[in-house]
Amino acid sequence: MIRFVTALCAAIITPSLALATTADGGPALPLPATIEFNRDVRPILSDRCFVCHGPDEAKVKGKLRLDSAERAFHKKGEDAVLTPGSPDASELWRRIISDDDDERMPPAKVGSSPLKPLSDREKSIIKRWIEQGAKYEGHWAYIKPVERVAPKVEQPGFVRSDIDRFILAKLREHNLSPAKEADRRTLIRRLSLDLTGLPPTAEQVDAFIADQSADAYEKVVDRLLASPHFGERMAIYWLDLVRYADSAGYHSDNDRMVWMYRDYVIDAFNTNKRFDRFTIEQLAGDLLPQVSSETRIASGYNRLLNTTEEGGAQPREYTAKYAADRVRNVTTVWLGATMGCAECHDHKYDPLATREFYAMAAFFADVQETAVGRQQQTPIITAQHEAKLKEQDAKIAAIEAKLKEDSPQLQAAQVAWEAEIHKKLGEAETREDFAWIADQRTPDGARRDGAFNFIAKGKGPTRGEQHSRRQQSGGLIQHFFIDAKATLTLQKDDVFYVWIHLDAKNTPKQIMLQFNQAGSWEHRAYWGGDHIPYGGVGTNADNHRNIGPLPKAGEWVRLEVDPKVVGLKEGSIINGMAFTQHGGLAHWEEAGVGRAGIGAPDAVIAALKVEAAARTPEQRETIAAHHRATSPLLNPLRKELRDAKAA
C-alpha cells in the first residue's frame, strides 16, 4: 500500500507525460468551466485580501473577513459584500473594478508593503465565481475525498488507465497536448532514479532496449520495486519527516544507536507494509497486545526528537519541549496540519485550539525518558538475530557441559593440586598477612577516589571490630587509592588478598581487583561474569584475568590472587588498589598481601582439611568445582566459553 503512489507515478505517468505545451510553445490558461473556491479563488484572496480581511482578528479592517462564508455574507441588500449570482450587486466586485484609487481593492500597498493589482484573468475568476453562486469550501485538508468518474476522453498511445484520462482532460482544458513518449534509454534512467535513486547499469539499459515484449516496461518496474534499494530510496523521505538522526541534537550532540528504526522503515517499504499498520507500530508499537521486537523498534519513532545532556538544563523545561516536539511532528507527518501554532494561541487558519494542542500532547505523556541526561537504550534482539542467538546459546550450553565433565587427566591433576594445597596448609603457621588497607586506614600519602562509605559494626556486615566499605550500584562502580608513599614490594610466593561480603539478595554480577604499578592499572583480576570493560570484555589477559566464579554470597570470603597471573613479578612495586564491581551490593574490607598464600577460598580449604574418605558429597563437589574453575587444563575450554558469550 505505501508503494502505491510512487509505483503508480513511475509506471503510468512518467512514460505518458513529459512536457506539455501549446502549439505555439506558450501556456494557454482559459478559465475553468466550473470555478472551485479552494483551487481557483482562495489563492487569490490569500495573496491579496487576507492581509486585511483574513483570519487574524487583530488586523481585520472594516469588520470584514473573506476567509469564511459566515463573515463574508453577514451583510445583505445594498450593503452586501457578496450577492450569489450577481457580481453587480456585490460590493466586493464593485471595489475590484472601481476607477477610484481610494476605493479600488486591493490597495496599492498595505502599510509599507506593496500589493500587486489583480490581473484580468484573476478578476474574471472572481466574477465567474460570484456568478456561479460564490460557493465557499472548507480547507481542502478537512474535506473528505470522494471518488470521481474518469472523464470520457481517449487518445491512442496515451490513455492506458483512468489516471491518464484525468491528465488528458486537464491538458485539453488548457489547450495543451501530451509530449511524445520518452525513448527507452531515457525511460529506464528515469525509472531507476525515481525508484532506487541509482542510475541503471549499461547492461540493464541494453537489455531494456532489446526487450520488445509487450510487458518490457512492467518487468523493469517489478525488478526495481523488488530491489532493496527501493526501500532505501523511499525511506529517505520518511526519515527526513520524522527527524531521524544518529545523534541526540542538543548540546554535545552525542551519538545514539537508533539504526534499527532506520532499517525498520526500509524494510516496511520493501515488504509493502500496510500504511495503517505502519502508523500504529510507530506511534504505539510497544503497547500492542502482541508486542514484538519489530513493533518495539518501530515505536522508537517516539524517541527520535532532540534531547539534551547539558548540566545546567532544567528538566521541566525540556519535558515541555519534548512534548511540543512530538505534537508538532505527529500532526505534521500524519495529519498534514501545522498544529504547532496552537502551542501559544488558537490557530488562525485551521480549526485547532490551544486546548487541543495539549490534549494531543497527553497521548505521549507516558513516554519514559530522561528529561536531561543520557537516554537509556534498551537492547533489542531482531528476528534476523534470533537464529544466531539460539545457535550461540546451544554452543555455550555445550561448552559449559564439557567444563563440568570429569576425565582421567583432570582427576590426576586434581590429586597433584590437592597435594600442593596440603603442603601449603602445613606451612600456614609461618604465613603472615600484611594489611595494606584495613578498617578506616589507607596507606600513608595515598590519594582516595570514589566513595569510601565506611560501615561500623552493627550498621552492616563487618568482620570483628573493623569497619567495612559499603558499595552499591545498578552498574559499574569502584573506589580506589593511588600514589601511596608506603608502597608494596612483592616478594617470592606473595599473594594478594581481600575480604569481601556479597549481599545475598542483591549480588553483584562481577567483582574486580585492580593493582597500580608505576601509574598503570593494567593488572586486573575478576570473579563472576564479564561486564566490567576495563581491559576488554571477552579477553583473558594480565589486564583482565578471570580467576573464577563469584564467591558465596551472604558471608565473608577471603579472595586470593597470585600476582603472576596479572603480570606482576617478584620485586614489582605497587602503589594503589581499586575495588570494582558491576551492579549489586558488596562490603569490602581488609586487603593486602599474604606470604606463601594457599590460593583457595575458605570453603575449599575447610573441605580439603577433611580426610578424603570422610568428605560429604557437597565437600567433594566444592573441591572439584574450584579445581575445574582454576585448572590450566581447562583454559582452552574457558577461552571458547568467553568467545561464545562475547559473540
XYZ file of C-alpha atoms in Angstrom:
647
model
C 0.000 0.000 0.000
C 2.726 2.514 0.857
C 4.370 1.773 -2.500
C 1.237 2.673 -4.378
C 1.733 6.343 -5.179
C 5.374 6.006 -6.155
C 4.870 2.940 -8.295
C 1.807 4.450 -9.922
C 3.560 7.687 -10.805
C 6.594 5.909 -12.153
C 4.702 3.200 -14.005
C 1.912 5.261 -15.531
C 2.509 8.993 -15.527
C 6.209 9.151 -16.277
C 6.101 7.400 -19.679
C 2.942 9.193 -20.758
C 3.748 12.819 -19.968
C 6.975 14.725 -20.250
C 6.408 18.426 -21.086
C 3.006 19.719 -22.153
C 2.908 22.833 -24.307
C 0.587 24.656 -26.651
C 1.122 24.579 -30.370
C 2.983 27.947 -30.307
C 5.097 26.947 -27.301
C 3.374 29.228 -24.763
C 0.949 28.356 -21.947
C -2.766 28.773 -22.569
C -4.853 29.232 -19.425
C -8.542 29.629 -20.169
C -10.983 29.942 -17.271
C -12.193 26.659 -15.807
C -15.782 25.856 -16.710
C -16.598 25.438 -13.025
C -14.827 27.658 -10.540
C -13.728 25.896 -7.340
C -13.107 28.057 -4.294
C -10.088 26.162 -2.944
C -8.417 25.677 -6.285
C -9.167 28.993 -8.003
C -10.400 31.651 -5.561
C -8.731 31.027 -2.188
C -5.164 31.534 -3.605
C -6.182 34.981 -4.939
C -7.856 36.071 -1.700
C -4.989 34.734 0.396
C -2.392 36.585 -1.688
C -4.180 39.943 -1.948
C -7.032 40.186 0.566
C -6.363 38.190 3.748
C -3.734 40.616 4.972
C -6.620 42.952 5.904
C -9.649 40.680 5.669
C -8.301 37.315 6.855
C -8.264 35.201 9.987
C -6.048 37.473 12.088
C -8.671 39.301 14.171
C -6.108 41.869 15.314
C -5.580 43.058 11.743
C -9.130 42.831 10.323
C -10.276 46.080 8.701
C -13.871 47.216 8.192
C -15.072 44.234 10.276
C -14.880 42.226 7.051
C -13.398 38.749 6.816
C -13.295 36.997 3.463
C -11.849 33.714 4.714
C -15.223 32.391 5.926
C -18.649 32.382 4.280
C -20.356 33.312 7.546
C -18.379 36.558 7.860
C -18.425 37.381 4.146
C -22.232 37.097 3.861
C -23.085 38.931 7.094
C -24.387 41.981 5.175
C -27.492 41.872 2.965
C -29.244 44.079 0.457
C -27.447 47.117 -0.946
C -24.553 46.680 1.521
C -23.987 43.023 0.617
C -20.317 42.168 0.165
C -21.318 39.123 -1.884
C -24.615 38.508 -3.647
C -24.568 34.981 -5.071
C -25.308 35.003 -8.800
C -24.914 38.785 -9.209
C -21.472 40.429 -9.386
C -23.079 43.839 -9.982
C -24.942 43.594 -6.651
C -21.749 42.558 -4.805
C -19.684 45.257 -3.091
C -16.603 43.023 -3.479
C -16.845 43.099 -7.275
C -17.614 46.828 -7.348
C -14.479 47.578 -5.344
C -12.328 45.337 -7.566
C -13.306 47.174 -10.781
C -13.561 50.674 -9.269
C -11.750 53.553 -11.008
C -11.348 55.365 -7.694
C -7.852 54.733 -6.330
C -9.110 55.159 -2.770
C -11.890 52.591 -3.225
C -10.272 50.034 -5.525
C -9.265 46.736 -3.926
C -6.712 45.529 -3.302
C -5.000 48.783 -2.401
C -1.635 49.592 -3.944
C 0.018 48.835 -0.607
C -0.745 47.919 2.981
C 1.479 49.850 5.321
C 4.849 49.849 3.620
C 4.203 46.572 1.774
C 3.116 46.891 -1.881
C 0.382 44.625 -3.262
C 0.182 43.501 -6.872
C -3.036 44.506 -8.660
C -5.353 41.736 -9.831
C -4.726 40.509 -13.348
C -7.574 40.369 -15.870
C -7.682 36.583 -15.501
C -7.902 36.821 -11.693
C -10.719 39.358 -11.959
C -12.545 37.048 -14.342
C -12.202 34.150 -11.910
C -13.721 36.237 -9.074
C -16.569 37.373 -11.328
C -17.394 33.879 -12.575
C -17.213 32.529 -9.016
C -19.862 35.065 -7.909
C -21.982 34.288 -10.981
C -21.864 30.598 -10.118
C -23.115 31.266 -6.579
C -19.989 32.381 -4.657
C -19.745 28.962 -3.013
C -17.198 28.630 -0.212
C -15.339 25.441 0.676
C -13.630 24.467 3.886
C -9.900 23.921 3.923
C -9.083 21.137 1.468
C -7.297 19.154 4.181
C -10.610 18.710 6.028
C -12.786 17.780 3.045
C -13.443 14.072 2.715
C -12.160 12.775 -0.638
C -14.839 11.452 -2.977
C -14.397 9.172 -5.935
C -14.752 10.911 -9.284
C -15.810 9.356 -12.551
C -12.983 9.424 -15.064
C -13.505 11.864 -17.985
C -14.569 10.255 -21.254
C -11.529 11.198 -23.291
C -9.348 8.991 -25.419
C -6.074 9.346 -27.292
C -4.383 6.302 -28.814
C -0.906 5.719 -27.433
C -1.529 7.920 -24.380
C -4.539 6.652 -22.449
C -3.641 3.444 -20.679
C -5.607 3.964 -17.450
C -8.146 6.267 -15.809
C -5.287 8.380 -14.412
C -4.263 9.156 -17.992
C -7.838 10.240 -18.724
C -7.774 12.768 -15.873
C -4.421 14.091 -17.102
C -5.553 14.293 -20.744
C -8.784 16.087 -19.825
C -6.853 18.702 -17.845
C -4.364 19.161 -20.699
C -7.177 19.719 -23.195
C -8.850 22.174 -20.818
C -5.685 24.279 -21.124
C -5.281 23.663 -24.873
C -2.176 21.557 -24.238
C -1.057 18.306 -25.831
C 0.930 15.428 -24.337
C 4.608 15.341 -25.150
C 5.992 12.444 -27.091
C 6.825 9.335 -25.087
C 10.440 9.266 -23.887
C 12.896 6.942 -25.628
C 13.765 3.751 -23.786
C 17.196 4.893 -22.646
C 15.662 7.998 -21.008
C 12.755 5.988 -19.647
C 14.797 3.375 -17.783
C 17.052 6.098 -16.405
C 14.024 7.990 -15.023
C 12.567 4.809 -13.574
C 15.793 3.728 -11.899
C 16.476 7.134 -10.381
C 12.839 7.550 -9.246
C 12.508 4.120 -7.639
C 16.008 3.342 -6.352
C 17.918 6.636 -6.506
C 20.550 4.886 -8.631
C 21.129 5.024 -12.403
C 20.723 1.817 -14.407
C 23.782 -0.167 -15.395
C 24.817 -0.263 -19.041
C 23.715 -3.912 -19.182
C 20.247 -3.047 -17.813
C 19.850 -0.267 -20.405
C 20.860 -2.566 -23.251
C 18.519 -5.322 -22.026
C 15.543 -2.944 -21.860
C 16.223 -1.542 -25.334
C 16.474 -5.071 -26.734
C 13.329 -6.368 -24.961
C 10.480 -5.956 -27.449
C 7.899 -7.871 -25.385
C 4.589 -6.175 -24.574
C 5.358 -6.109 -20.843
C 9.001 -4.985 -21.070
C 8.256 -1.805 -19.129
C 6.317 -3.632 -16.415
C 9.197 -6.073 -15.940
C 11.595 -3.201 -15.291
C 9.167 -1.688 -12.774
C 8.787 -5.039 -10.996
C 12.560 -5.524 -10.870
C 13.111 -2.078 -9.379
C 10.322 -2.496 -6.807
C 11.889 -5.803 -5.757
C 15.291 -4.173 -5.243
C 16.341 -3.493 -1.632
C 17.389 -0.063 -2.870
C 13.708 0.788 -3.426
C 13.100 0.759 0.331
C 16.254 2.786 0.904
C 15.136 5.393 -1.629
C 11.649 5.707 -0.137
C 12.970 5.710 3.435
C 14.987 8.875 2.773
C 11.835 10.972 2.636
C 10.181 9.329 5.644
C 13.297 9.587 7.804
C 13.530 13.286 6.984
C 9.911 13.784 8.041
C 10.286 12.023 11.397
C 13.597 13.877 12.145
C 15.729 10.729 12.196
C 19.346 11.216 13.297
C 22.110 9.108 14.819
C 22.885 11.754 17.433
C 20.934 13.499 20.194
C 20.867 17.009 18.707
C 21.146 19.440 21.598
C 24.313 20.398 23.498
C 27.179 17.946 22.762
C 25.103 16.082 20.133
C 26.259 12.689 21.431
C 25.809 9.529 19.402
C 22.747 7.341 19.858
C 22.150 3.885 18.416
C 18.825 4.066 16.571
C 19.795 2.472 13.262
C 17.338 -0.380 13.895
C 14.495 2.116 13.358
C 16.047 3.165 10.046
C 16.206 -0.473 8.942
C 12.593 -0.990 10.075
C 11.435 1.830 7.768
C 13.447 0.476 4.840
C 12.013 -2.997 5.392
C 8.455 -1.598 5.678
C 8.708 -0.132 2.176
C 10.389 -3.208 0.736
C 7.732 -5.551 2.157
C 4.880 -3.202 1.209
C 3.602 -2.947 4.787
C 0.071 -1.546 5.053
C 0.147 2.138 5.922
C -2.322 1.778 8.808
C -0.079 -0.865 10.377
C 2.982 1.279 9.636
C 1.304 4.099 11.565
C 0.161 2.048 14.567
C 3.538 0.375 15.044
C 5.404 3.689 15.136
C 3.017 5.590 17.399
C 2.354 2.750 19.863
C 4.181 -0.400 18.780
C 5.407 -1.070 22.314
C 1.828 -1.041 23.632
C 0.311 -3.550 21.206
C -1.231 -6.719 22.700
C 1.136 -8.855 20.594
C 4.272 -6.773 21.028
C 7.393 -7.978 19.218
C 10.954 -6.827 18.609
C 9.782 -5.263 15.353
C 6.968 -3.248 16.938
C 9.229 -2.117 19.791
C 11.790 -0.913 17.262
C 9.049 0.888 15.308
C 7.921 2.724 18.454
C 11.430 4.174 18.586
C 9.839 6.919 16.469
C 8.797 8.457 19.795
C 12.465 8.828 20.796
C 13.829 10.468 17.622
C 13.468 14.048 18.841
C 16.337 16.269 20.002
C 17.332 15.607 23.626
C 19.865 17.302 25.888
C 22.561 16.245 28.314
C 23.591 19.768 29.292
C 24.296 20.018 33.003
C 22.505 23.341 33.544
C 19.347 22.435 31.613
C 16.044 22.403 33.532
C 14.173 19.055 33.403
C 10.672 20.599 33.430
C 11.555 22.961 30.598
C 12.838 20.146 28.428
C 9.922 17.873 29.276
C 7.693 20.628 27.825
C 9.980 20.977 24.781
C 9.810 17.246 24.102
C 6.008 17.170 24.415
C 5.607 20.087 21.988
C 8.048 18.498 19.545
C 6.018 15.278 19.439
C 2.750 17.120 18.836
C 4.254 19.179 16.018
C 5.805 16.174 14.340
C 2.859 13.785 14.618
C 0.379 16.352 13.349
C 2.650 17.457 10.503
C 3.552 13.945 9.343
C 0.251 12.145 9.809
C -2.356 14.927 9.746
C -0.691 17.383 7.368
C -1.571 20.141 9.845
C 0.511 22.949 11.330
C -0.696 22.335 14.864
C 2.470 23.888 16.306
C 0.854 27.325 16.050
C -1.684 26.292 18.699
C 1.051 25.792 21.306
C 0.659 29.503 22.177
C -2.745 30.535 20.802
C -5.751 29.204 18.919
C -4.792 28.566 15.309
C -5.509 31.460 12.960
C -6.028 29.387 9.839
C -7.005 25.872 10.892
C -9.819 24.842 13.267
C -7.350 23.956 16.029
C -7.458 25.330 19.572
C -4.656 25.611 22.123
C -6.567 23.184 24.322
C -6.386 20.591 21.538
C -2.613 21.030 21.249
C -2.140 19.991 24.881
C -4.771 17.267 24.607
C -2.659 15.801 21.800
C 0.454 16.104 23.983
C -1.268 13.975 26.634
C -1.144 10.961 24.305
C 2.643 10.905 24.740
C 2.823 11.860 28.415
C 3.744 8.299 29.455
C 6.831 8.037 27.238
C 9.600 7.024 29.627
C 12.686 9.149 29.100
C 15.334 11.174 30.871
C 14.493 14.862 30.630
C 18.128 15.948 30.975
C 20.907 13.394 30.537
C 21.805 10.312 28.535
C 18.736 8.414 27.375
C 18.595 4.794 28.480
C 18.729 2.464 25.494
C 17.155 -0.976 25.735
C 18.891 -3.747 23.766
C 16.534 -5.422 21.295
C 17.102 -8.717 19.531
C 15.736 -8.609 15.995
C 14.110 -11.525 14.215
C 17.182 -11.791 11.986
C 19.353 -12.334 15.071
C 17.134 -14.925 16.743
C 18.620 -17.895 14.855
C 22.192 -16.802 15.602
C 21.308 -16.238 19.239
C 19.888 -19.760 19.577
C 22.987 -21.148 17.882
C 25.273 -19.332 20.330
C 23.139 -20.370 23.315
C 23.439 -24.005 22.248
C 27.217 -23.611 21.828
C 27.546 -22.014 25.282
C 25.474 -24.792 26.885
C 27.645 -27.442 25.217
C 30.889 -25.819 26.432
C 29.532 -25.374 29.962
C 28.566 -29.062 29.987
C 32.118 -30.012 28.930
C 33.551 -27.865 31.731
C 31.559 -29.969 34.228
C 32.738 -33.292 32.776
C 35.313 -35.364 34.604
C 38.286 -37.080 32.941
C 41.307 -39.188 33.983
C 43.615 -36.258 33.153
C 41.544 -33.868 35.295
C 41.406 -36.360 38.179
C 45.183 -36.800 38.088
C 45.669 -33.023 38.006
C 43.325 -32.621 40.974
C 45.281 -35.182 43.028
C 48.514 -33.260 42.381
C 46.807 -29.939 43.131
C 45.393 -31.254 46.433
C 48.859 -32.440 47.433
C 50.244 -28.958 46.782
C 47.468 -27.360 48.851
C 48.123 -29.774 51.746
C 51.803 -28.863 51.611
C 50.890 -25.165 51.865
C 48.465 -25.925 54.690
C 51.348 -27.450 56.621
C 53.291 -24.226 56.187
C 50.340 -21.951 57.007
C 51.533 -21.302 60.561
C 54.522 -19.386 59.133
C 52.372 -17.184 56.843
C 51.976 -13.521 57.717
C 49.437 -11.134 56.215
C 50.299 -7.525 55.551
C 47.064 -5.471 55.623
C 47.713 -2.595 53.273
C 44.182 -1.168 53.695
C 42.094 -2.019 56.753
C 39.389 -0.531 58.959
C 39.300 3.203 58.036
C 43.007 3.342 57.196
C 44.625 3.629 53.759
C 48.415 3.703 53.137
C 50.358 6.839 54.056
C 50.149 9.530 51.376
C 47.560 7.640 49.319
C 45.019 9.677 47.371
C 41.464 8.330 47.600
C 38.959 8.390 44.775
C 35.367 7.176 44.648
C 33.039 6.783 47.624
C 34.686 5.292 50.711
C 31.479 4.539 52.633
C 32.734 3.167 55.964
C 30.275 0.978 57.874
C 30.752 0.391 61.601
C 29.873 -2.775 63.477
C 26.117 -3.112 63.873
C 25.392 -0.931 60.837
C 26.045 -3.683 58.298
C 28.291 -6.683 57.638
C 31.694 -6.286 59.380
C 34.479 -8.645 60.499
C 35.046 -8.196 64.191
C 35.503 -4.582 65.222
C 36.773 -3.341 61.852
C 34.840 -1.089 59.522
C 33.786 -2.357 56.092
C 33.339 -0.271 52.930
C 29.801 -0.375 51.516
C 29.496 -0.106 47.704
C 26.236 -0.431 45.748
C 25.215 0.359 42.168
C 22.993 -0.641 39.283
C 26.033 -0.691 37.009
C 29.778 -0.114 37.093
C 31.175 1.398 40.308
C 34.512 1.457 42.137
C 36.573 3.119 44.846
C 40.357 3.116 44.928
C 43.529 4.647 46.305
C 46.706 5.574 44.416
C 50.098 7.299 44.901
C 50.732 5.570 48.237
C 54.052 6.584 49.755
C 54.026 3.353 51.736
C 54.280 1.135 48.646
C 54.170 -2.666 48.421
C 57.200 -4.551 47.073
C 56.223 -8.093 46.079
C 58.276 -10.957 47.474
C 58.502 -14.574 46.404
C 55.287 -16.548 46.947
C 53.265 -13.440 47.817
C 49.556 -13.451 47.075
C 47.158 -10.531 47.002
C 44.124 -10.983 49.232
C 40.886 -9.159 50.015
C 37.974 -9.887 52.304
C 34.540 -9.314 50.729
C 30.883 -9.866 51.645
C 28.384 -10.084 48.748
C 24.756 -9.324 49.511
C 22.631 -12.455 49.044
C 19.557 -10.574 47.745
C 21.379 -8.033 45.584
C 24.500 -9.852 44.442
C 26.895 -8.095 42.038
C 27.315 -9.649 38.595
C 31.083 -9.262 38.722
C 33.802 -8.082 41.108
C 37.336 -6.994 40.216
C 40.613 -6.128 41.947
C 42.987 -3.751 40.139
C 46.613 -3.121 41.020
C 48.554 0.023 40.113
C 52.211 -0.205 39.145
C 54.075 2.974 38.150
C 50.833 4.729 37.210
C 49.433 1.796 35.205
C 46.254 -0.058 36.158
C 46.814 -2.803 33.580
C 46.866 -5.611 36.185
C 43.376 -6.875 36.950
C 41.714 -9.973 38.376
C 37.991 -10.624 38.350
C 35.400 -13.108 39.581
C 31.938 -13.847 38.180
C 30.514 -12.561 34.884
C 32.312 -10.451 32.296
C 30.690 -6.996 32.324
C 33.398 -4.603 33.532
C 35.028 -3.153 30.397
C 38.489 -2.439 31.846
C 40.976 -4.453 29.811
C 38.318 -5.593 27.339
C 35.193 -7.721 27.850
C 35.735 -11.208 26.410
C 39.519 -11.153 26.890
C 41.606 -13.130 29.379
C 44.964 -11.434 29.820
C 47.055 -9.785 32.528
C 44.837 -6.681 32.378
C 41.555 -8.660 32.502
C 42.189 -12.048 34.148
C 39.338 -14.357 35.123
C 40.055 -16.056 38.458
C 36.817 -17.952 38.943
C 33.132 -17.717 39.851
C 31.730 -15.251 42.347
C 32.378 -16.162 45.982
C 29.454 -17.399 48.059
C 27.073 -14.569 48.914
C 25.851 -13.804 52.423
C 29.137 -14.444 54.232
C 32.673 -13.051 54.484
C 35.043 -14.671 51.981
C 38.800 -14.237 51.546
C 39.802 -13.973 47.876
C 43.414 -14.510 46.805
C 45.259 -13.673 43.575
C 48.687 -14.891 42.506
C 50.457 -11.709 41.253
C 51.995 -13.658 38.372
C 48.584 -14.267 36.727
C 48.063 -10.495 36.382
C 51.554 -9.822 35.034
C 53.362 -8.830 38.256
C 56.696 -10.337 39.228
C 58.804 -10.603 42.371
C 60.149 -7.118 43.065
C 57.205 -5.287 41.454
C 56.297 -2.127 43.363
C 52.572 -1.488 43.849
C 51.254 1.939 44.837
C 47.466 1.562 44.567
C 44.466 -0.793 44.562
C 40.952 -0.455 43.105
C 37.853 -2.281 44.339
C 35.398 -2.574 41.452
C 32.040 -4.231 40.917
C 29.221 -4.353 38.388
C 25.810 -3.947 39.995
C 24.617 -5.234 43.332
C 25.736 -4.585 46.899
C 29.104 -5.575 48.341
C 31.026 -4.814 51.514
C 34.810 -4.683 51.013
C 37.217 -4.980 53.892
C 40.895 -5.644 54.653
C 43.184 -6.079 51.636
C 46.910 -6.544 51.160
C 49.424 -9.370 50.605
C 49.896 -12.712 52.306
C 53.089 -14.706 52.416
C 53.056 -18.225 50.940
C 49.372 -17.992 50.208
C 47.269 -21.091 49.827
C 45.299 -19.646 46.898
C 41.879 -21.153 47.600
C 38.659 -19.875 49.242
C 37.957 -20.741 52.869
C 35.183 -23.210 51.991
C 37.576 -25.160 49.730
C 40.327 -25.168 52.367
C 37.855 -26.364 55.005
C 36.774 -29.237 52.742
C 40.399 -30.154 51.927
C 41.209 -30.451 55.637
C 38.728 -33.337 55.869
C 40.103 -36.802 55.097
C 39.149 -37.773 51.533
C 37.156 -40.832 52.628
C 35.197 -38.816 55.181
C 34.154 -35.931 52.885
C 30.472 -35.342 52.192
C 29.222 -35.180 48.573
C 28.896 -31.399 48.983
C 32.527 -31.101 50.141
C 33.781 -33.252 47.270
C 31.843 -31.109 44.793
C 33.153 -27.874 46.399
C 36.741 -29.067 45.895
C 36.163 -30.417 42.371
C 34.259 -27.289 41.242
C 37.076 -24.987 42.423
C 39.666 -27.156 40.705
C 37.683 -27.195 37.457
C 37.327 -23.392 37.639
C 41.074 -22.834 38.047
C 42.808 -25.804 36.385
C 45.070 -24.809 33.461
C 43.916 -27.977 31.674
C 40.541 -26.314 31.018
C 41.898 -22.930 29.884
C 41.214 -23.696 26.186
C 37.579 -24.557 27.009
C 37.208 -21.432 29.164
C 38.501 -19.313 26.272
C 35.937 -20.958 23.973
C 33.223 -20.094 26.502
C 34.311 -16.446 26.748
C 34.428 -16.157 22.964
C 30.975 -17.712 22.617
C 29.487 -15.367 25.230
C 31.156 -12.342 23.633
C 29.724 -13.346 20.251
